[in-house]
Amino acid sequence: MPERRTVALVTLGCARNEVDSEELAGRLEADGWELVEDAEDADVAVVNTCGFVEAAKKDSVDALLEANDLKGHGRTQAVVAVGCMAERYGKELAQALPEADGVLGFDDYANISDRLQTILSGGIHASHTPQDRRKLLPISPAERQTAGADIALPGHAPVDLPEGLAPASGPRAPLRRRLDGSPVASVKLASGCDRRCSFCAIPSFRGSFISRRPSDVLNETRWLAEQGVKEIMLVSENNTSYGKDLGDIRLLESLLPELAEVDGIERVRVSYLQPAEMRPGLIDVLTSTPKVAPYFDLSFQHSAPGVLRAMRRFGDTDRFLELLDTIRSKAPQAGARSNFIVGFPGETEDDLAELERFLNGARLDAIGVFGYSDEEGTEAATYENKLDEDVVAERLARVSRLAEELVSQRAEERVGETLQVLVESVDGEDGAYGRAAHQAPETDGQVLFTSREGLAVGLMVEAKVVGTEGVDLVAEPLPGAAAAGEEAAR
């Protein structure tokens, strides 16, 4: 009998990392590894790191150190770093963090089982030397699909696999293994980014933009539906660019209705939209297609023209407000969220006031605010006229307070609305909660039910908003809502 080998995957960062972890889990399970939930119960703890900003990198290091502390006190024998931080720093991270027994880049994912076995057996797998992954694919998007066949693209594993290489679910099974029982799952639409925002290092370690084939996205969605998933969230670094390397920049508009028709799927959500790339046809599909959430995760980042130009981005307050008005004229209940950077080099008090003018007029459902900090390898890190750290911290606190007030006000505006809510938890102590179409997992608020009677995880129920708790909504299930949800689920 083969020796029992156990592995735990600890995932930090965004939904794209969660997809990558489930691909790694699929590869490992297919090669005989037993997946366990807790690192202390695993021979190898694999930490899927985030390398986006300093706070995320610190969280990743802390997770690696925490896993390392388990060695010698239980089953854990090795700790391995994968993910964006591992890809971005490679040997540098391995030298700075000897507690990690291995630092594996994206190119190691296809052979993850062999890599972990080598490390578990006391061997050493040399950490990779980081490279600018934008240079691995042709500049021309039209040439990337062929060239991309030999490039490691996490989350792009083939879907139609030979028997035994994925969880049993017919010929559509992807190389993926679900790590939780949530009724929501993310699906990779693409990887990489061709934009050159001056503050962002992601393209350098995630590479140039490359789309997945629509058939792979559809088949993976069908497989997820068979696993009990009710909502899929399409993720990538920039969903509005989907299809440009497949010869059709409007491909998302035709794919969304097909995804919405997959048996068992109750909601399709699109994240990571670029305001400068929003087009009328995409807005129409997002606001009028049954089962497609009228949800707009728009990457504004700022609204003062001078700051946006320094960021290598486009737009201004009035154009952004006009975009939101256009969306709401088609779908008054549409959800909108965004992230913003304050304290960017050269940002003036007038620029900050312009951002506050936008926020006051935008009526966003969720707002993330970050203080600027240099990211090595980015253009902005070379800028002069940097603001003092205490100025950045003061502006961060100021805009964060405003954001908290505004999202609470926006929640109050929704009192009286009737929403379709996907039930995500029914707990004896905490009650029941779920999310409406304007609320994405992790990043936005949620709906708290006044009663859990008849509710079950995975049901889509109709509920009326009767109150708020900050950004969260309090809603009362309508008579017959649970029964209707159960009937729809069949």
Coordinates of C-alpha atoms in Angstrom, one line a residue:
M1 CA 0.0 0.0 0.0
P2 CA 1.4 3.4 -0.9
E3 CA 2.6 5.6 2.0
R4 CA -0.1 8.1 3.1
R5 CA 0.9 11.6 2.1
T6 CA -1.1 14.5 3.4
V7 CA -1.1 18.2 2.3
A8 CA -2.9 21.3 3.4
L9 CA -3.4 24.4 1.2
V10 CA -3.5 27.8 3.0
T11 CA -4.7 30.5 0.6
L12 CA -4.2 34.2 1.0
G13 CA -5.1 37.1 -1.3
C14 CA -7.7 37.3 -4.0
A15 CA -10.2 35.0 -5.6
R16 CA -7.8 34.3 -8.4
N17 CA -5.5 32.7 -5.8
E18 CA -8.4 30.6 -4.6
V19 CA -8.8 29.2 -8.1
D20 CA -5.1 28.5 -8.3
S21 CA -5.2 26.6 -5.0
E22 CA -8.0 24.4 -6.2
E23 CA -6.1 23.6 -9.4
L24 CA -3.1 22.6 -7.2
A25 CA -5.4 20.6 -5.0
G26 CA -6.7 18.8 -8.1
R27 CA -3.2 18.0 -9.3
L28 CA -2.1 16.7 -5.9
E29 CA -5.2 14.6 -5.3
A30 CA -4.9 13.1 -8.8
D31 CA -1.4 11.9 -7.8
G32 CA -2.5 10.3 -4.6
W33 CA -2.1 13.1 -2.0
E34 CA -4.7 13.3 0.7
L35 CA -6.0 16.8 1.2
V36 CA -6.6 17.9 4.8
E37 CA -8.1 21.2 6.0
D38 CA -5.6 22.1 8.8
A39 CA -1.9 22.5 8.3
E40 CA -1.2 20.8 11.6
D41 CA -2.7 17.6 10.2
A42 CA -0.6 17.7 7.0
D43 CA 2.8 16.4 6.1
V44 CA 3.3 19.5 3.9
A45 CA 1.7 22.9 4.4
V46 CA 1.5 24.8 1.1
V47 CA 0.9 28.5 1.5
N48 CA -0.4 30.2 -1.6
T49 CA 0.9 33.7 -1.0
C50 CA -0.1 37.2 -2.2
G51 CA 2.5 39.7 -3.5
F52 CA 0.3 42.7 -4.2
V53 CA 1.0 45.2 -1.5
E54 CA 3.1 45.4 1.7
A55 CA 0.3 44.4 4.0
A56 CA -0.6 41.3 1.9
K57 CA 3.1 40.3 1.7
K58 CA 3.4 40.6 5.5
D59 CA 0.3 38.4 5.9
S60 CA 1.9 35.8 3.6
V61 CA 5.2 35.8 5.6
D62 CA 3.2 35.5 8.9
A63 CA 1.3 32.5 7.5
L64 CA 4.5 30.8 6.4
L65 CA 6.0 31.4 9.9
E66 CA 2.9 30.2 11.6
A67 CA 3.0 27.0 9.6
N68 CA 6.7 26.6 10.3
D69 CA 5.9 26.7 14.0
L70 CA 3.9 23.5 13.6
K71 CA 7.0 21.5 12.7
G72 CA 8.2 19.4 15.5
H73 CA 4.9 19.6 17.4
G74 CA 2.7 17.5 15.2
R75 CA 2.5 15.9 11.7
T76 CA 3.9 18.9 9.7
Q77 CA 7.3 18.2 8.3
A78 CA 7.6 20.8 5.5
V79 CA 6.3 24.3 4.6
V80 CA 6.3 25.4 1.0
A81 CA 5.5 28.8 -0.5
V82 CA 3.7 29.1 -3.8
G83 CA 1.7 31.9 -5.4
C84 CA 2.4 35.5 -6.4
M85 CA 4.9 36.4 -3.7
A86 CA 6.9 33.2 -4.4
E87 CA 6.7 33.9 -8.1
R88 CA 7.7 37.5 -7.7
Y89 CA 10.7 37.0 -5.4
G90 CA 11.9 33.4 -5.9
K91 CA 15.4 33.0 -4.6
E92 CA 15.3 36.3 -2.7
L93 CA 12.3 35.0 -0.6
A94 CA 14.0 31.7 0.0
Q95 CA 17.1 33.4 1.3
A96 CA 15.2 35.9 3.4
L97 CA 12.9 33.2 4.8
P98 CA 14.8 30.0 5.5
E99 CA 11.8 28.7 7.5
A100 CA 10.2 27.9 4.1
D101 CA 11.5 24.5 2.9
G102 CA 10.6 25.4 -0.7
V103 CA 9.7 28.4 -2.8
L104 CA 7.9 27.3 -6.0
G105 CA 7.0 29.5 -8.9
F106 CA 4.2 29.1 -11.4
D107 CA 6.4 27.0 -13.7
D108 CA 6.4 24.3 -10.9
Y109 CA 2.6 23.9 -10.7
A110 CA 2.4 21.3 -13.4
N111 CA 4.9 19.1 -11.4
I112 CA 3.7 20.2 -7.9
S113 CA 3.4 16.6 -6.7
D114 CA 7.0 15.7 -7.6
R115 CA 8.2 19.0 -6.1
L116 CA 6.5 18.4 -2.8
Q117 CA 7.7 14.8 -2.6
T118 CA 11.3 15.9 -3.2
I119 CA 11.0 18.5 -0.4
L120 CA 9.2 16.0 1.9
S121 CA 12.0 13.5 1.4
G122 CA 14.6 16.0 2.5
G123 CA 15.7 17.0 -1.0
I124 CA 16.1 20.5 -2.3
H125 CA 14.3 22.0 -5.3
A126 CA 16.1 25.2 -6.3
S127 CA 14.0 28.3 -6.1
H128 CA 13.5 30.0 -9.4
T129 CA 15.0 33.3 -10.6
P130 CA 12.2 35.7 -11.1
Q131 CA 11.6 37.1 -14.5
D132 CA 9.3 39.6 -16.2
R133 CA 6.5 37.3 -17.3
R134 CA 5.2 39.9 -19.8
K135 CA 8.1 38.9 -22.0
L136 CA 7.0 35.3 -22.2
L137 CA 4.1 36.0 -24.6
P138 CA 4.1 37.9 -27.9
I139 CA 3.3 41.6 -27.8
S140 CA 0.5 41.0 -30.3
P141 CA -2.6 39.5 -28.5
A142 CA -3.6 37.6 -31.6
E143 CA -0.4 35.5 -31.4
R144 CA -0.7 34.6 -27.7
Q145 CA -3.1 31.6 -27.8
T146 CA -0.6 29.4 -29.7
A147 CA 2.4 30.7 -27.8
G148 CA 0.6 30.3 -24.5
A149 CA 0.4 26.5 -24.8
D150 CA 4.0 26.3 -23.4
I151 CA 3.6 29.0 -20.7
A152 CA 2.5 28.3 -17.1
L153 CA -0.9 29.9 -16.6
P154 CA -2.3 29.1 -13.2
G155 CA -6.0 28.5 -13.3
H156 CA -6.0 27.6 -17.0
A157 CA -5.6 23.9 -16.7
P158 CA -7.3 21.9 -19.5
V159 CA -10.9 20.8 -18.9
D160 CA -11.3 17.7 -21.0
L161 CA -8.9 15.4 -19.2
P162 CA -8.2 11.7 -19.3
E163 CA -9.9 9.6 -16.7
G164 CA -8.2 9.6 -13.4
L165 CA -6.7 13.1 -13.6
A166 CA -9.6 14.9 -12.0
P167 CA -12.5 14.4 -9.7
A168 CA -15.0 12.0 -11.3
S169 CA -17.7 13.9 -13.0
G170 CA -17.7 12.8 -16.6
P171 CA -15.6 14.1 -19.4
R172 CA -16.1 17.7 -18.4
A173 CA -14.2 17.5 -15.1
P174 CA -11.4 20.1 -14.8
L175 CA -8.1 19.7 -13.1
R176 CA -9.6 21.2 -10.0
R177 CA -10.7 20.1 -6.5
R178 CA -13.0 22.2 -4.4
L179 CA -11.6 23.1 -1.0
D180 CA -14.9 24.1 0.6
G181 CA -18.6 23.6 0.3
S182 CA -19.6 27.1 -0.5
P183 CA -22.4 27.6 -3.0
V184 CA -20.1 30.2 -4.7
A185 CA -17.0 29.5 -6.8
S186 CA -14.7 31.7 -8.9
V187 CA -13.8 30.8 -12.4
K188 CA -10.7 32.1 -14.2
L189 CA -11.7 34.0 -17.3
A190 CA -8.2 35.1 -18.2
S191 CA -4.8 35.8 -16.7
G192 CA -2.4 38.7 -16.8
C193 CA -2.8 42.3 -17.7
D194 CA -1.7 44.6 -20.6
R195 CA -2.4 47.8 -18.8
R196 CA 0.6 49.7 -17.4
C197 CA -0.7 51.4 -14.3
S198 CA 2.3 53.1 -12.7
F199 CA 1.6 51.8 -9.2
C200 CA 1.0 48.2 -10.1
A201 CA 3.5 45.3 -10.3
I202 CA 1.0 42.5 -11.0
P203 CA 1.7 42.3 -14.8
S204 CA 5.4 41.7 -14.2
F205 CA 4.8 38.5 -12.3
R206 CA 1.4 37.5 -13.7
G207 CA 2.3 38.2 -17.3
S208 CA 0.6 39.6 -20.3
F209 CA -3.2 39.2 -20.8
I210 CA -4.4 35.9 -22.2
S211 CA -8.0 34.6 -22.3
R212 CA -9.2 31.1 -21.6
R213 CA -11.2 29.4 -24.3
P214 CA -15.0 30.0 -23.9
S215 CA -15.5 26.2 -24.0
D216 CA -13.2 25.7 -21.1
V217 CA -15.0 28.4 -19.1
L218 CA -18.4 26.8 -19.9
N219 CA -17.3 23.3 -19.1
E220 CA -15.7 24.2 -15.8
T221 CA -18.9 26.0 -14.9
R222 CA -21.0 22.9 -15.8
W223 CA -18.7 20.8 -13.6
L224 CA -19.0 23.3 -10.7
A225 CA -22.8 23.2 -11.0
E226 CA -22.6 19.4 -10.6
Q227 CA -20.7 20.0 -7.4
G228 CA -23.5 22.1 -6.0
V229 CA -22.3 25.6 -6.9
K230 CA -25.1 28.1 -7.5
E231 CA -23.1 31.2 -8.2
I232 CA -20.0 31.6 -10.3
M233 CA -17.8 34.7 -10.2
L234 CA -15.7 35.4 -13.3
V235 CA -12.2 36.6 -12.2
S236 CA -9.1 37.8 -13.9
E237 CA -6.9 40.9 -13.7
N238 CA -9.1 42.6 -16.3
N239 CA -12.3 41.0 -17.5
T240 CA -13.2 43.8 -19.9
S241 CA -10.3 42.7 -22.1
Y242 CA -11.6 39.2 -22.5
G243 CA -11.5 37.9 -26.0
K244 CA -9.1 40.4 -27.5
D245 CA -6.6 37.7 -28.1
L246 CA -9.3 35.4 -29.5
G247 CA -10.3 37.8 -32.2
D248 CA -13.4 39.2 -30.5
I249 CA -13.3 41.9 -27.9
R250 CA -17.0 41.5 -27.4
L251 CA -16.7 37.8 -26.5
L252 CA -17.8 38.3 -22.9
E253 CA -21.2 39.7 -24.2
S254 CA -21.9 36.4 -25.9
L255 CA -20.4 34.1 -23.2
L256 CA -22.4 35.5 -20.3
P257 CA -25.9 34.4 -21.5
E258 CA -24.5 30.9 -22.2
L259 CA -23.1 30.7 -18.7
A260 CA -26.4 31.8 -17.2
E261 CA -28.2 28.9 -19.0
V262 CA -26.0 26.2 -17.4
D263 CA -28.3 23.9 -15.4
G264 CA -28.0 24.5 -11.7
I265 CA -26.4 28.0 -11.9
E266 CA -28.5 30.7 -10.3
R267 CA -26.2 33.7 -10.7
V268 CA -23.2 34.7 -12.8
R269 CA -21.1 37.6 -11.5
V270 CA -18.4 39.5 -13.3
S271 CA -15.6 41.2 -11.3
Y272 CA -12.6 43.4 -12.2
L273 CA -14.0 45.8 -14.8
Q274 CA -11.9 48.6 -16.2
P275 CA -14.0 51.9 -16.5
A276 CA -12.0 53.0 -19.6
E277 CA -12.9 49.7 -21.4
M278 CA -16.6 49.6 -20.5
R279 CA -18.7 49.5 -23.7
P280 CA -22.5 50.0 -24.2
G281 CA -23.0 46.4 -25.3
L282 CA -21.4 45.0 -22.2
I283 CA -23.4 47.3 -19.9
D284 CA -26.6 46.1 -21.7
V285 CA -25.8 42.4 -21.1
L286 CA -24.8 42.9 -17.5
T287 CA -28.0 44.8 -16.8
S288 CA -30.6 42.8 -18.8
T289 CA -29.6 39.1 -18.9
P290 CA -31.5 36.9 -16.5
K291 CA -29.3 35.3 -13.8
V292 CA -26.4 37.7 -14.7
A293 CA -25.9 40.0 -11.7
P294 CA -26.1 43.7 -12.5
Y295 CA -22.9 44.1 -10.6
F296 CA -20.1 46.5 -11.5
D297 CA -16.7 46.1 -9.8
L298 CA -15.2 49.1 -11.4
S299 CA -11.5 49.9 -10.9
F300 CA -11.6 53.7 -10.5
Q301 CA -8.6 54.1 -8.2
H302 CA -9.1 57.9 -8.1
S303 CA -11.1 60.6 -9.9
A304 CA -8.8 63.7 -10.1
P305 CA -7.5 63.9 -13.7
G306 CA -4.0 64.8 -12.8
V307 CA -3.6 61.9 -10.4
L308 CA -5.2 59.5 -12.9
R309 CA -2.7 60.6 -15.6
A310 CA 0.2 60.0 -13.2
M311 CA -1.3 56.6 -12.6
R312 CA -1.3 56.0 -16.4
R313 CA -5.1 55.7 -16.2
F314 CA -8.0 57.6 -17.8
G315 CA -11.2 59.4 -16.8
D316 CA -12.3 62.0 -14.3
T317 CA -15.1 62.6 -11.8
D318 CA -17.8 63.7 -14.3
R319 CA -17.1 60.8 -16.7
F320 CA -17.2 58.3 -14.0
L321 CA -20.4 59.7 -12.6
E322 CA -21.9 59.6 -16.1
L323 CA -20.9 55.9 -16.4
L324 CA -22.7 55.1 -13.1
D325 CA -25.7 57.1 -14.2
T326 CA -25.9 55.1 -17.5
I327 CA -25.7 51.8 -15.6
R328 CA -28.5 52.8 -13.1
S329 CA -30.7 54.1 -15.9
K330 CA -30.8 50.5 -17.1
A331 CA -30.8 48.8 -13.8
P332 CA -31.7 51.0 -10.8
Q333 CA -30.8 48.3 -8.3
A334 CA -27.4 47.6 -9.9
G335 CA -24.5 47.2 -7.5
A336 CA -21.3 49.2 -7.8
R337 CA -18.0 49.0 -5.9
S338 CA -14.5 50.2 -6.3
N339 CA -11.0 50.7 -4.7
F340 CA -9.1 53.9 -4.4
I341 CA -5.5 54.9 -3.7
V342 CA -5.0 58.1 -1.6
G343 CA -1.7 59.9 -1.1
F344 CA -0.3 59.1 -4.5
P345 CA 2.8 61.1 -5.4
G346 CA 1.9 64.6 -6.3
E347 CA -1.7 64.3 -5.0
T348 CA -2.8 67.8 -3.8
E349 CA -5.6 68.8 -1.4
D350 CA -7.6 69.9 -4.5
D351 CA -7.1 66.4 -5.9
L352 CA -8.3 64.8 -2.7
A353 CA -11.3 67.1 -2.6
E354 CA -12.1 66.0 -6.2
L355 CA -12.0 62.4 -5.1
E356 CA -14.4 63.2 -2.2
R357 CA -16.7 64.9 -4.7
F358 CA -16.8 61.8 -6.7
L359 CA -17.4 59.5 -3.7
N360 CA -20.3 61.7 -2.5
G361 CA -22.0 61.5 -5.9
A362 CA -21.2 57.9 -6.8
R363 CA -23.5 56.0 -4.3
L364 CA -21.2 53.0 -4.3
D365 CA -22.2 49.9 -2.3
A366 CA -18.7 49.1 -1.3
I367 CA -15.5 51.1 -1.2
G368 CA -11.9 50.0 -0.5
V369 CA -9.4 52.7 0.4
F370 CA -5.6 52.2 0.4
G371 CA -2.8 54.5 1.3
Y372 CA -0.1 54.7 -1.4
S373 CA 3.2 52.9 -0.8
D374 CA 6.0 52.3 -3.2
E375 CA 6.0 48.9 -5.0
E376 CA 9.4 48.0 -6.2
G377 CA 9.7 47.7 -10.0
T378 CA 6.9 50.1 -10.7
E379 CA 7.1 53.4 -12.4
A380 CA 5.5 55.3 -9.5
A381 CA 8.3 54.1 -7.2
T382 CA 10.7 56.3 -9.2
Y383 CA 8.4 59.4 -9.0
E384 CA 9.5 62.5 -7.0
N385 CA 7.1 64.6 -5.0
K386 CA 6.3 61.7 -2.7
L387 CA 4.0 62.7 0.2
D388 CA 5.2 62.2 3.8
E389 CA 4.0 59.0 5.4
D390 CA 2.0 60.9 8.0
V391 CA 0.2 62.9 5.3
V392 CA -0.7 59.7 3.5
A393 CA -1.9 58.1 6.8
E394 CA -4.1 61.2 7.6
R395 CA -5.6 61.2 4.1
L396 CA -6.2 57.4 4.3
A397 CA -8.1 57.9 7.6
R398 CA -10.0 60.8 6.3
V399 CA -11.3 59.1 3.2
S400 CA -11.8 55.8 5.0
R401 CA -14.2 57.6 7.4
L402 CA -16.1 59.2 4.5
A403 CA -16.3 55.8 2.7
E404 CA -17.7 54.1 5.8
E405 CA -20.4 56.8 6.1
L406 CA -21.3 56.6 2.4
V407 CA -21.6 52.9 2.1
S408 CA -23.8 52.9 5.2
Q409 CA -26.0 55.6 3.6
R410 CA -26.2 53.6 0.4
A411 CA -27.3 50.5 2.4
E412 CA -30.0 52.6 4.0
E413 CA -31.2 53.6 0.5
R414 CA -31.9 49.9 -0.2
V415 CA -34.4 49.6 2.7
G416 CA -37.7 48.6 1.1
E417 CA -36.1 46.9 -1.9
T418 CA -36.9 43.3 -2.7
L419 CA -33.8 41.2 -3.4
Q420 CA -32.8 37.8 -4.6
V421 CA -30.5 36.5 -1.9
L422 CA -28.3 33.4 -2.1
V423 CA -28.2 31.7 1.3
E424 CA -24.6 31.1 2.3
S425 CA -24.8 30.2 6.0
V426 CA -27.5 28.9 8.3
D427 CA -26.1 28.7 11.9
G428 CA -27.8 28.0 15.1
E429 CA -26.0 30.8 16.9
D430 CA -25.3 33.4 14.2
G431 CA -28.6 33.0 12.3
A432 CA -28.7 33.0 8.6
Y433 CA -27.0 35.2 6.0
G434 CA -26.4 35.4 2.3
R435 CA -25.7 37.9 -0.5
A436 CA -27.8 39.7 -3.0
A437 CA -26.8 40.5 -6.6
H438 CA -25.0 43.7 -5.5
Q439 CA -22.8 42.0 -3.0
A440 CA -19.7 39.9 -4.0
P441 CA -18.1 37.5 -1.6
E442 CA -15.4 38.7 0.8
T443 CA -15.2 42.3 -0.5
D444 CA -18.8 43.6 0.0
G445 CA -21.5 43.5 2.6
Q446 CA -24.0 40.7 3.2
V447 CA -27.7 40.2 3.9
L448 CA -28.7 39.1 7.4
F449 CA -32.0 37.3 7.5
T450 CA -34.6 38.1 10.3
S451 CA -35.5 34.4 10.3
R452 CA -33.7 31.2 9.3
E453 CA -36.9 29.1 9.1
G454 CA -37.0 27.0 6.0
L455 CA -33.6 28.4 4.8
A456 CA -30.8 26.2 3.6
V457 CA -27.3 26.9 2.2
G458 CA -27.5 27.2 -1.6
L459 CA -31.1 28.4 -1.8
M460 CA -31.9 31.6 -3.7
V461 CA -34.7 33.3 -1.9
E462 CA -36.6 36.5 -2.2
A463 CA -36.4 38.9 0.7
K464 CA -37.4 42.4 1.6
V465 CA -34.8 44.8 3.1
V466 CA -36.2 46.0 6.5
G467 CA -33.0 47.5 8.1
T468 CA -29.3 47.9 8.0
E469 CA -26.2 47.2 10.1
G470 CA -23.6 49.4 8.6
V471 CA -22.9 48.2 5.1
D472 CA -24.9 45.0 5.8
L473 CA -28.6 44.7 5.1
V474 CA -31.3 43.1 7.3
A475 CA -33.9 41.4 5.3
E476 CA -37.1 39.4 5.9
P477 CA -37.7 36.3 3.7
L478 CA -41.0 36.8 1.9
P479 CA -43.8 34.3 2.4
G480 CA -43.1 31.2 0.4
A481 CA -39.6 32.4 -0.5
A482 CA -37.8 29.3 0.9
A483 CA -40.3 26.9 -0.8
A484 CA -39.8 28.7 -4.1
G485 CA -36.1 28.5 -3.7
E486 CA -36.2 24.8 -3.1
E487 CA -38.4 24.3 -6.2
A488 CA -36.0 26.3 -8.3
A489 CA -33.1 24.3 -6.9
R490 CA -34.7 21.1 -8.2

